[in-house]
Amino acid sequence: MLKLSQLATAVALVVAGNAAFAGEVEVLHWWTAGGEAKSVGELKTIMQGKGHTWKDFAVAGGGGDNAMTVLKSRVVSGNPPAAAQIKGPALQEWAAEGVLANLDATAKAEKWDELLPKGVADIMKYKGNYIAAPVNVHRVNWMWANKAVLDKAGVKGTPKTWDEFFSAADKVKKAGLIAVAHGGQNWQDFTTFESVVLGVGGAKFYSDALIKLDQKALTSATMTKSLETFRKIKGYTDAAAPGRDWNLATAMVIQEKAAFQFMGDWAKGEFAAAGKVPGKDYICAAAPGTDKAYTFNVDSFAMFKLKDAAAQKAQADLAASIMGTQFQEVFNLNKGSIPVRLNMDMSKFDDCAKLSAKDFVATSKTGALLPSIAHGMAVKPAAEGAIKDAVSQFWNDDKISIADGVKNIAKAAATK
């Protein structure tokens, strides 16, 4: 049995050991809205439970453009955060600069290769080494609808085609309500455009036009029809849309001021935060014409090279925690997405999430599981940014003809 003096020494050594491994993790992200902010708080709690200090580095702006500008200046000055929200092809560009840490030791210990679909794991790697931890899977091609508004307008059933959608939108407009809640920011315009192209042209056309950036597809009659449909949707938005944040557009649907919104399933986090129940208060459905396809957005945290050993340990714990079952469940329940881990129990998730998980698996087998161009998963950032600008200019300027809109988007896709 230990004497008191020996016990005191042992305790002191344990405390000292914990202190040695306790580090600070500075995490750059843009999750500042209700459901998202709640989810980040969960990760902070987990890390604090491991004895680490959490330093929040939140940069507001739904699409993350502001955050990337700030991140670049920090990395150039030699003072990167421990982790930053980066995804898709942008991960490879950061890794090529030699500034990202190798997470293979954590990935091997936590068996990431067994827990992740290969398509997702490959995105998280650079030259075979893990450089980022995936958080979730978002479906982008959702359409959200307020059930009470549809009932009031006399809309029966959820529109499954664009013709059915415009018929429903006309009824909503006639009832004196806003048919489409939209936030006039370029990434929101692009999100709607993506679902329109997928719904009008189908999975193969989407792949040819918005992943392969094939000029023949980009200048085709199908793209012309896509832009005609896209422009028609704008006629059902309200005059106050320009500059509106996405969550405020979602609030319009929640508060029965608008019928529909085209937005990824992070919008569901806002419905959940407002105490709304799918099927009862609101409807989640694939955007018209897209029910057999799935555009995905996988959020991830890239880990930057750090010099301090305690900070490196905290960083490794952060990566492990992000992929842990506790965070995967709570985060995705709050945010509206589904877990990226393959072995997760979905029993606590709602019907929208269960449908998302079912379609995620089904489309992965049919070739209709597609990376979202609007959310940084499909093409390199330069081309994505140029196309996004062309799409947004077309949306905001009715003087741009359909033909010129097609030409502008095709030209933007050639950006290197």
Short mmCIF file of C-alpha atoms in Angstrom, two decimals:
data_model
loop_
_atom_site.label_atom_id
_atom_site.label_comp_id
_atom_site.label_asym_id
_atom_site.label_seq_id
_atom_site.Cartn_x
_atom_site.Cartn_y
_atom_site.Cartn_z
CA MET A 1 0.00 0.00 0.00
CA LEU A 2 1.31 3.45 -0.92
CA LYS A 3 2.32 5.81 1.87
CA LEU A 4 0.79 9.30 1.74
CA SER A 5 4.07 10.79 0.53
CA GLN A 6 4.30 8.19 -2.25
CA LEU A 7 0.63 8.75 -3.16
CA ALA A 8 1.20 12.50 -3.36
CA THR A 9 4.19 11.92 -5.63
CA ALA A 10 2.16 9.56 -7.85
CA VAL A 11 -0.69 12.08 -8.13
CA ALA A 12 1.77 14.85 -8.95
CA LEU A 13 3.29 12.70 -11.72
CA VAL A 14 -0.17 11.96 -13.20
CA VAL A 15 -1.12 15.63 -13.13
CA ALA A 16 2.20 16.59 -14.67
CA GLY A 17 1.79 13.91 -17.33
CA ASN A 18 -1.70 15.12 -18.21
CA ALA A 19 -0.49 18.70 -18.33
CA ALA A 20 2.31 17.68 -20.65
CA PHE A 21 -0.19 16.20 -23.10
CA ALA A 22 -2.81 18.91 -22.68
CA GLY A 23 -2.59 21.26 -25.60
CA GLU A 24 -4.52 23.98 -27.34
CA VAL A 25 -6.50 23.35 -30.51
CA GLU A 26 -7.42 26.36 -32.58
CA VAL A 27 -10.16 25.39 -35.00
CA LEU A 28 -11.18 27.52 -37.98
CA HIS A 29 -14.77 26.98 -39.17
CA TRP A 30 -17.81 28.88 -40.41
CA TRP A 31 -20.50 27.07 -38.42
CA THR A 32 -22.10 30.03 -36.68
CA ALA A 33 -25.85 29.36 -37.25
CA GLY A 34 -28.06 27.66 -34.62
CA GLY A 35 -27.82 23.92 -35.33
CA GLU A 36 -24.24 24.24 -36.57
CA ALA A 37 -23.03 26.30 -33.61
CA LYS A 38 -24.58 23.73 -31.24
CA SER A 39 -22.66 20.98 -33.01
CA VAL A 40 -19.31 22.79 -32.72
CA GLY A 41 -20.04 23.22 -29.01
CA GLU A 42 -20.23 19.43 -28.69
CA LEU A 43 -16.74 18.99 -30.17
CA LYS A 44 -15.42 21.68 -27.83
CA THR A 45 -16.90 19.79 -24.84
CA ILE A 46 -15.31 16.49 -25.95
CA MET A 47 -11.89 18.13 -26.32
CA GLN A 48 -12.14 19.89 -22.98
CA GLY A 49 -13.02 16.53 -21.45
CA LYS A 50 -9.65 15.26 -22.70
CA GLY A 51 -7.95 18.15 -20.91
CA HIS A 52 -7.28 20.29 -23.98
CA THR A 53 -8.00 23.98 -24.48
CA TRP A 54 -10.36 24.86 -27.33
CA LYS A 55 -9.74 28.10 -29.18
CA ASP A 56 -12.66 28.92 -31.43
CA PHE A 57 -11.77 30.59 -34.72
CA ALA A 58 -15.18 31.15 -36.30
CA VAL A 59 -15.46 33.21 -39.49
CA ALA A 60 -19.08 33.88 -40.45
CA GLY A 61 -20.30 33.32 -44.00
CA GLY A 62 -22.22 30.21 -45.06
CA GLY A 63 -20.09 29.25 -48.04
CA GLY A 64 -16.75 29.59 -46.24
CA ASP A 65 -15.19 32.03 -48.73
CA ASN A 66 -14.41 34.52 -45.95
CA ALA A 67 -12.83 31.77 -43.85
CA MET A 68 -10.51 30.70 -46.68
CA THR A 69 -9.27 34.26 -47.16
CA VAL A 70 -8.41 34.49 -43.46
CA LEU A 71 -6.81 31.03 -43.46
CA LYS A 72 -4.51 31.84 -46.37
CA SER A 73 -3.15 34.91 -44.59
CA ARG A 74 -2.54 32.88 -41.41
CA VAL A 75 -0.70 30.09 -43.22
CA VAL A 76 1.42 32.50 -45.28
CA SER A 77 2.46 34.27 -42.06
CA GLY A 78 3.57 30.92 -40.58
CA ASN A 79 0.85 30.81 -37.93
CA PRO A 80 -1.73 28.22 -39.04
CA PRO A 81 -4.55 26.97 -36.77
CA ALA A 82 -4.47 23.32 -35.65
CA ALA A 83 -7.41 22.51 -37.89
CA ALA A 84 -9.48 24.23 -40.54
CA GLN A 85 -12.69 23.38 -42.33
CA ILE A 86 -11.53 22.48 -45.86
CA LYS A 87 -13.00 19.94 -48.25
CA GLY A 88 -12.97 18.28 -51.65
CA PRO A 89 -10.28 19.09 -54.25
CA ALA A 90 -9.16 22.05 -52.12
CA LEU A 91 -7.69 19.54 -49.65
CA GLN A 92 -5.32 18.28 -52.34
CA GLU A 93 -4.26 21.83 -53.22
CA TRP A 94 -3.41 22.61 -49.57
CA ALA A 95 -1.57 19.30 -49.20
CA ALA A 96 0.50 20.02 -52.32
CA GLU A 97 1.77 23.17 -50.57
CA GLY A 98 3.33 20.94 -47.89
CA VAL A 99 1.50 22.56 -44.98
CA LEU A 100 -0.79 19.72 -43.87
CA ALA A 101 0.01 17.13 -41.19
CA ASN A 102 0.08 13.37 -41.78
CA LEU A 103 -2.77 11.71 -39.84
CA ASP A 104 -1.95 8.10 -40.73
CA ALA A 105 -1.06 7.10 -37.15
CA THR A 106 -4.47 8.27 -35.89
CA ALA A 107 -6.29 6.84 -38.92
CA LYS A 108 -4.66 3.43 -38.43
CA ALA A 109 -5.35 3.34 -34.68
CA GLU A 110 -8.97 4.34 -35.27
CA LYS A 111 -9.40 2.03 -38.33
CA TRP A 112 -10.58 4.78 -40.70
CA ASP A 113 -10.05 2.64 -43.81
CA GLU A 114 -12.63 0.18 -42.47
CA LEU A 115 -15.06 2.89 -41.28
CA LEU A 116 -15.17 5.08 -44.40
CA PRO A 117 -16.55 4.47 -47.90
CA LYS A 118 -13.57 4.35 -50.28
CA GLY A 119 -14.80 7.39 -52.25
CA VAL A 120 -14.81 9.49 -49.09
CA ALA A 121 -11.52 8.10 -47.77
CA ASP A 122 -9.77 8.92 -51.05
CA ILE A 123 -10.85 12.58 -50.77
CA MET A 124 -9.33 12.70 -47.27
CA LYS A 125 -5.94 11.50 -48.53
CA TYR A 126 -3.03 13.01 -50.43
CA LYS A 127 -0.59 10.58 -52.08
CA GLY A 128 -2.08 7.79 -49.96
CA ASN A 129 -1.75 9.58 -46.60
CA TYR A 130 -4.65 10.93 -44.53
CA ILE A 131 -4.48 14.72 -44.22
CA ALA A 132 -8.04 15.45 -43.05
CA ALA A 133 -10.80 14.01 -40.86
CA PRO A 134 -14.31 13.77 -42.39
CA VAL A 135 -17.22 14.92 -40.29
CA ASN A 136 -20.42 13.99 -42.10
CA VAL A 137 -22.28 13.47 -45.34
CA HIS A 138 -24.68 16.17 -46.53
CA ARG A 139 -27.16 15.66 -49.32
CA VAL A 140 -27.32 18.88 -51.33
CA ASN A 141 -30.22 18.17 -53.71
CA TRP A 142 -32.99 18.57 -51.12
CA MET A 143 -36.18 20.59 -51.40
CA TRP A 144 -37.77 21.73 -48.14
CA ALA A 145 -41.45 22.60 -47.87
CA ASN A 146 -43.80 23.90 -45.18
CA LYS A 147 -46.80 21.58 -44.93
CA ALA A 148 -49.21 24.24 -43.60
CA VAL A 149 -48.37 26.61 -46.47
CA LEU A 150 -48.94 23.88 -49.07
CA ASP A 151 -52.25 22.94 -47.44
CA LYS A 152 -53.36 26.58 -47.39
CA ALA A 153 -52.45 26.94 -51.08
CA GLY A 154 -54.29 23.72 -51.98
CA VAL A 155 -51.14 21.89 -53.10
CA LYS A 156 -51.63 18.14 -52.89
CA GLY A 157 -48.53 15.96 -52.68
CA THR A 158 -44.89 16.93 -53.13
CA PRO A 159 -43.92 18.05 -56.66
CA LYS A 160 -41.70 15.42 -58.27
CA THR A 161 -41.12 17.14 -61.63
CA TRP A 162 -40.34 20.75 -62.53
CA ASP A 163 -43.75 21.10 -64.20
CA GLU A 164 -45.45 19.95 -60.99
CA PHE A 165 -43.25 22.33 -59.02
CA PHE A 166 -44.20 25.39 -61.06
CA SER A 167 -47.88 24.43 -60.83
CA ALA A 168 -47.56 24.26 -57.03
CA ALA A 169 -45.60 27.54 -56.93
CA ASP A 170 -48.37 29.28 -58.86
CA LYS A 171 -50.92 28.13 -56.27
CA VAL A 172 -48.74 29.39 -53.40
CA LYS A 173 -48.30 32.76 -55.13
CA LYS A 174 -52.08 32.97 -55.68
CA ALA A 175 -52.57 32.34 -51.94
CA GLY A 176 -50.50 35.49 -51.24
CA LEU A 177 -47.40 33.73 -49.95
CA ILE A 178 -43.80 33.46 -51.17
CA ALA A 179 -43.28 30.31 -53.22
CA VAL A 180 -39.47 30.07 -52.97
CA ALA A 181 -37.41 31.25 -49.99
CA HIS A 182 -34.00 32.17 -51.36
CA GLY A 183 -30.94 33.95 -50.07
CA GLY A 184 -29.34 35.97 -52.84
CA GLN A 185 -25.70 34.99 -52.30
CA ASN A 186 -23.64 33.39 -55.04
CA TRP A 187 -23.23 30.02 -53.31
CA GLN A 188 -26.98 29.83 -52.70
CA ASP A 189 -27.67 30.62 -56.36
CA PHE A 190 -25.19 27.87 -57.27
CA THR A 191 -26.87 25.36 -54.91
CA THR A 192 -30.21 25.89 -56.65
CA PHE A 193 -28.56 25.73 -60.09
CA GLU A 194 -26.91 22.41 -59.25
CA SER A 195 -30.25 20.79 -58.37
CA VAL A 196 -31.88 22.23 -61.49
CA VAL A 197 -29.17 20.80 -63.78
CA LEU A 198 -29.45 17.41 -62.06
CA GLY A 199 -33.26 17.46 -62.25
CA VAL A 200 -33.42 18.57 -65.88
CA GLY A 201 -30.55 16.53 -67.29
CA GLY A 202 -30.11 13.55 -64.96
CA ALA A 203 -27.03 12.04 -63.31
CA LYS A 204 -24.98 11.41 -66.45
CA PHE A 205 -25.55 14.92 -67.79
CA TYR A 206 -24.67 16.43 -64.41
CA SER A 207 -21.46 14.40 -64.39
CA ASP A 208 -20.53 15.40 -67.94
CA ALA A 209 -21.34 19.09 -67.49
CA LEU A 210 -20.44 19.88 -63.88
CA ILE A 211 -17.77 17.32 -62.95
CA LYS A 212 -15.99 16.56 -66.24
CA LEU A 213 -16.72 20.12 -67.48
CA ASP A 214 -17.32 18.75 -70.97
CA GLN A 215 -17.86 21.65 -73.37
CA LYS A 216 -20.33 19.68 -75.50
CA ALA A 217 -22.55 19.11 -72.47
CA LEU A 218 -22.09 22.67 -71.21
CA THR A 219 -23.29 24.14 -74.52
CA SER A 220 -26.07 21.60 -75.17
CA ALA A 221 -29.83 22.02 -75.46
CA THR A 222 -30.10 20.37 -72.04
CA MET A 223 -28.05 23.17 -70.48
CA THR A 224 -30.28 25.70 -72.27
CA LYS A 225 -33.34 24.05 -70.73
CA SER A 226 -31.62 24.04 -67.33
CA LEU A 227 -31.07 27.80 -67.49
CA GLU A 228 -34.65 28.38 -68.61
CA THR A 229 -35.86 26.43 -65.57
CA PHE A 230 -33.38 28.20 -63.29
CA ARG A 231 -34.55 31.64 -64.42
CA LYS A 232 -38.21 30.67 -64.00
CA ILE A 233 -37.56 29.74 -60.33
CA LYS A 234 -36.27 33.25 -59.67
CA GLY A 235 -39.69 34.64 -60.56
CA TYR A 236 -41.09 32.94 -57.46
CA THR A 237 -38.62 34.51 -54.98
CA ASP A 238 -39.25 37.77 -53.10
CA ALA A 239 -37.64 41.18 -53.72
CA ALA A 240 -35.79 41.08 -50.37
CA ALA A 241 -33.78 37.95 -51.30
CA PRO A 242 -30.46 39.63 -52.28
CA GLY A 243 -27.90 39.33 -49.49
CA ARG A 244 -30.10 37.18 -47.25
CA ASP A 245 -28.29 34.44 -45.30
CA TRP A 246 -29.40 30.86 -45.97
CA ASN A 247 -30.68 30.27 -42.44
CA LEU A 248 -32.93 33.33 -42.69
CA ALA A 249 -34.40 31.87 -45.88
CA THR A 250 -34.97 28.60 -43.99
CA ALA A 251 -36.67 30.61 -41.23
CA MET A 252 -39.15 31.92 -43.82
CA VAL A 253 -40.22 28.33 -44.50
CA ILE A 254 -40.29 27.47 -40.79
CA GLN A 255 -42.44 30.55 -40.01
CA GLU A 256 -44.98 29.77 -42.78
CA LYS A 257 -43.98 32.81 -44.83
CA ALA A 258 -42.70 30.72 -47.75
CA ALA A 259 -43.44 27.30 -49.22
CA PHE A 260 -40.17 25.91 -50.61
CA GLN A 261 -36.41 26.21 -50.24
CA PHE A 262 -33.67 24.48 -52.26
CA MET A 263 -30.86 23.86 -49.81
CA GLY A 264 -28.66 21.07 -48.47
CA ASP A 265 -29.71 19.17 -45.39
CA TRP A 266 -27.93 21.55 -43.02
CA ALA A 267 -31.26 23.38 -43.29
CA LYS A 268 -32.80 20.53 -41.29
CA GLY A 269 -30.73 21.60 -38.30
CA GLU A 270 -32.69 24.87 -38.31
CA PHE A 271 -36.03 23.04 -38.42
CA ALA A 272 -34.89 20.82 -35.55
CA ALA A 273 -33.69 23.81 -33.50
CA ALA A 274 -37.17 25.35 -33.99
CA GLY A 275 -38.80 22.17 -32.69
CA LYS A 276 -40.32 21.21 -36.04
CA VAL A 277 -41.01 17.58 -36.97
CA PRO A 278 -40.53 16.12 -40.48
CA GLY A 279 -43.73 14.82 -42.03
CA LYS A 280 -45.85 16.82 -39.59
CA ASP A 281 -44.56 20.40 -39.88
CA TYR A 282 -42.35 20.20 -42.93
CA ILE A 283 -41.50 17.98 -45.88
CA CYS A 284 -38.05 16.90 -47.02
CA ALA A 285 -37.89 15.61 -50.57
CA ALA A 286 -35.35 15.40 -53.35
CA ALA A 287 -35.50 18.42 -55.67
CA PRO A 288 -37.80 17.82 -58.68
CA GLY A 289 -36.42 15.15 -61.01
CA THR A 290 -33.55 14.17 -58.68
CA ASP A 291 -35.00 11.45 -56.43
CA LYS A 292 -32.78 8.72 -57.96
CA ALA A 293 -29.59 10.79 -57.58
CA TYR A 294 -27.61 12.25 -54.68
CA THR A 295 -25.25 15.23 -54.74
CA PHE A 296 -23.03 15.06 -51.67
CA ASN A 297 -20.98 17.44 -49.61
CA VAL A 298 -18.59 15.95 -47.05
CA ASP A 299 -17.37 18.44 -44.47
CA SER A 300 -13.86 17.79 -43.21
CA PHE A 301 -11.14 19.30 -41.10
CA ALA A 302 -7.66 19.51 -42.55
CA MET A 303 -4.91 19.34 -39.94
CA PHE A 304 -1.96 21.72 -40.30
CA LYS A 305 1.65 20.98 -39.38
CA LEU A 306 2.40 22.14 -35.84
CA LYS A 307 5.74 22.33 -34.03
CA ASP A 308 4.62 22.00 -30.39
CA ALA A 309 4.34 18.37 -29.14
CA ALA A 310 1.38 19.10 -26.85
CA ALA A 311 -0.42 20.84 -29.70
CA GLN A 312 0.27 17.82 -31.95
CA LYS A 313 -1.21 15.48 -29.32
CA ALA A 314 -4.30 17.71 -29.01
CA GLN A 315 -4.59 17.74 -32.80
CA ALA A 316 -4.47 13.92 -32.97
CA ASP A 317 -7.15 13.73 -30.26
CA LEU A 318 -9.25 16.20 -32.26
CA ALA A 319 -9.00 14.02 -35.39
CA ALA A 320 -9.95 10.89 -33.42
CA SER A 321 -12.84 12.71 -31.72
CA ILE A 322 -14.24 13.97 -35.04
CA MET A 323 -14.54 10.37 -36.26
CA GLY A 324 -15.70 9.04 -32.88
CA THR A 325 -19.25 7.69 -32.49
CA GLN A 326 -20.20 10.25 -29.81
CA PHE A 327 -19.43 13.27 -31.98
CA GLN A 328 -20.66 11.66 -35.20
CA GLU A 329 -24.07 11.03 -33.65
CA VAL A 330 -24.59 14.30 -31.79
CA PHE A 331 -23.08 16.47 -34.53
CA ASN A 332 -25.18 14.98 -37.29
CA LEU A 333 -28.37 14.94 -35.22
CA ASN A 334 -27.88 18.69 -34.70
CA LYS A 335 -26.69 19.59 -38.17
CA GLY A 336 -29.12 17.65 -40.31
CA SER A 337 -26.45 15.56 -42.06
CA ILE A 338 -25.76 11.84 -41.67
CA PRO A 339 -22.70 10.17 -40.12
CA VAL A 340 -19.78 9.47 -42.42
CA ARG A 341 -18.95 6.27 -40.49
CA LEU A 342 -20.39 3.14 -42.07
CA ASN A 343 -21.24 1.32 -38.83
CA MET A 344 -23.38 3.99 -37.15
CA ASP A 345 -26.72 3.25 -35.51
CA MET A 346 -29.37 5.46 -37.21
CA SER A 347 -32.18 4.71 -34.71
CA LYS A 348 -32.05 8.19 -33.13
CA PHE A 349 -32.23 9.93 -36.53
CA ASP A 350 -35.40 11.25 -38.10
CA ASP A 351 -37.09 10.13 -41.31
CA CYS A 352 -35.22 12.69 -43.46
CA ALA A 353 -31.85 11.37 -42.27
CA LYS A 354 -32.92 7.76 -42.72
CA LEU A 355 -34.03 8.54 -46.29
CA SER A 356 -30.71 10.30 -46.89
CA ALA A 357 -28.72 7.32 -45.59
CA LYS A 358 -30.78 4.89 -47.69
CA ASP A 359 -30.34 6.95 -50.86
CA PHE A 360 -26.63 7.47 -50.14
CA VAL A 361 -26.06 3.71 -50.19
CA ALA A 362 -28.41 3.10 -53.16
CA THR A 363 -26.90 5.79 -55.41
CA SER A 364 -23.36 4.64 -54.62
CA LYS A 365 -24.32 1.38 -56.39
CA THR A 366 -25.95 2.99 -59.44
CA GLY A 367 -23.36 5.65 -60.27
CA ALA A 368 -25.74 8.46 -59.29
CA LEU A 369 -23.79 9.42 -56.15
CA LEU A 370 -22.25 12.70 -57.31
CA PRO A 371 -19.97 15.30 -55.72
CA SER A 372 -21.57 18.73 -55.31
CA ILE A 373 -20.02 21.41 -57.52
CA ALA A 374 -21.69 24.17 -55.52
CA HIS A 375 -20.06 22.98 -52.31
CA GLY A 376 -16.47 22.42 -53.32
CA MET A 377 -16.54 18.67 -53.96
CA ALA A 378 -16.47 18.30 -57.76
CA VAL A 379 -13.89 20.55 -59.45
CA LYS A 380 -10.84 22.62 -58.57
CA PRO A 381 -11.59 25.88 -56.73
CA ALA A 382 -10.60 28.15 -59.65
CA ALA A 383 -13.09 26.59 -62.08
CA GLU A 384 -15.74 26.29 -59.38
CA GLY A 385 -15.41 29.98 -58.51
CA ALA A 386 -15.60 31.09 -62.13
CA ILE A 387 -18.72 29.00 -62.84
CA LYS A 388 -20.33 30.16 -59.60
CA ASP A 389 -19.81 33.80 -60.62
CA ALA A 390 -21.28 33.18 -64.10
CA VAL A 391 -24.31 31.42 -62.62
CA SER A 392 -24.87 34.19 -60.08
CA GLN A 393 -24.53 36.94 -62.69
CA PHE A 394 -27.16 35.17 -64.80
CA TRP A 395 -29.48 34.84 -61.78
CA ASN A 396 -29.13 38.49 -60.82
CA ASP A 397 -29.29 40.10 -64.27
CA ASP A 398 -32.44 39.40 -66.28
CA LYS A 399 -30.89 41.21 -69.25
CA ILE A 400 -28.44 38.33 -69.79
CA SER A 401 -30.07 36.09 -72.40
CA ILE A 402 -30.33 32.32 -71.96
CA ALA A 403 -27.89 31.87 -74.88
CA ASP A 404 -25.34 34.24 -73.33
CA GLY A 405 -25.80 32.57 -69.96
CA VAL A 406 -24.89 29.22 -71.52
CA LYS A 407 -21.83 30.74 -73.23
CA ASN A 408 -20.67 32.47 -70.04
CA ILE A 409 -20.92 29.28 -67.97
CA ALA A 410 -19.10 27.21 -70.62
CA LYS A 411 -16.33 29.83 -70.81
CA ALA A 412 -16.02 29.89 -67.00
CA ALA A 413 -15.68 26.09 -66.93
CA ALA A 414 -12.49 26.39 -69.03
CA THR A 415 -10.78 28.35 -66.21
CA LYS A 416 -7.55 26.68 -65.08
#
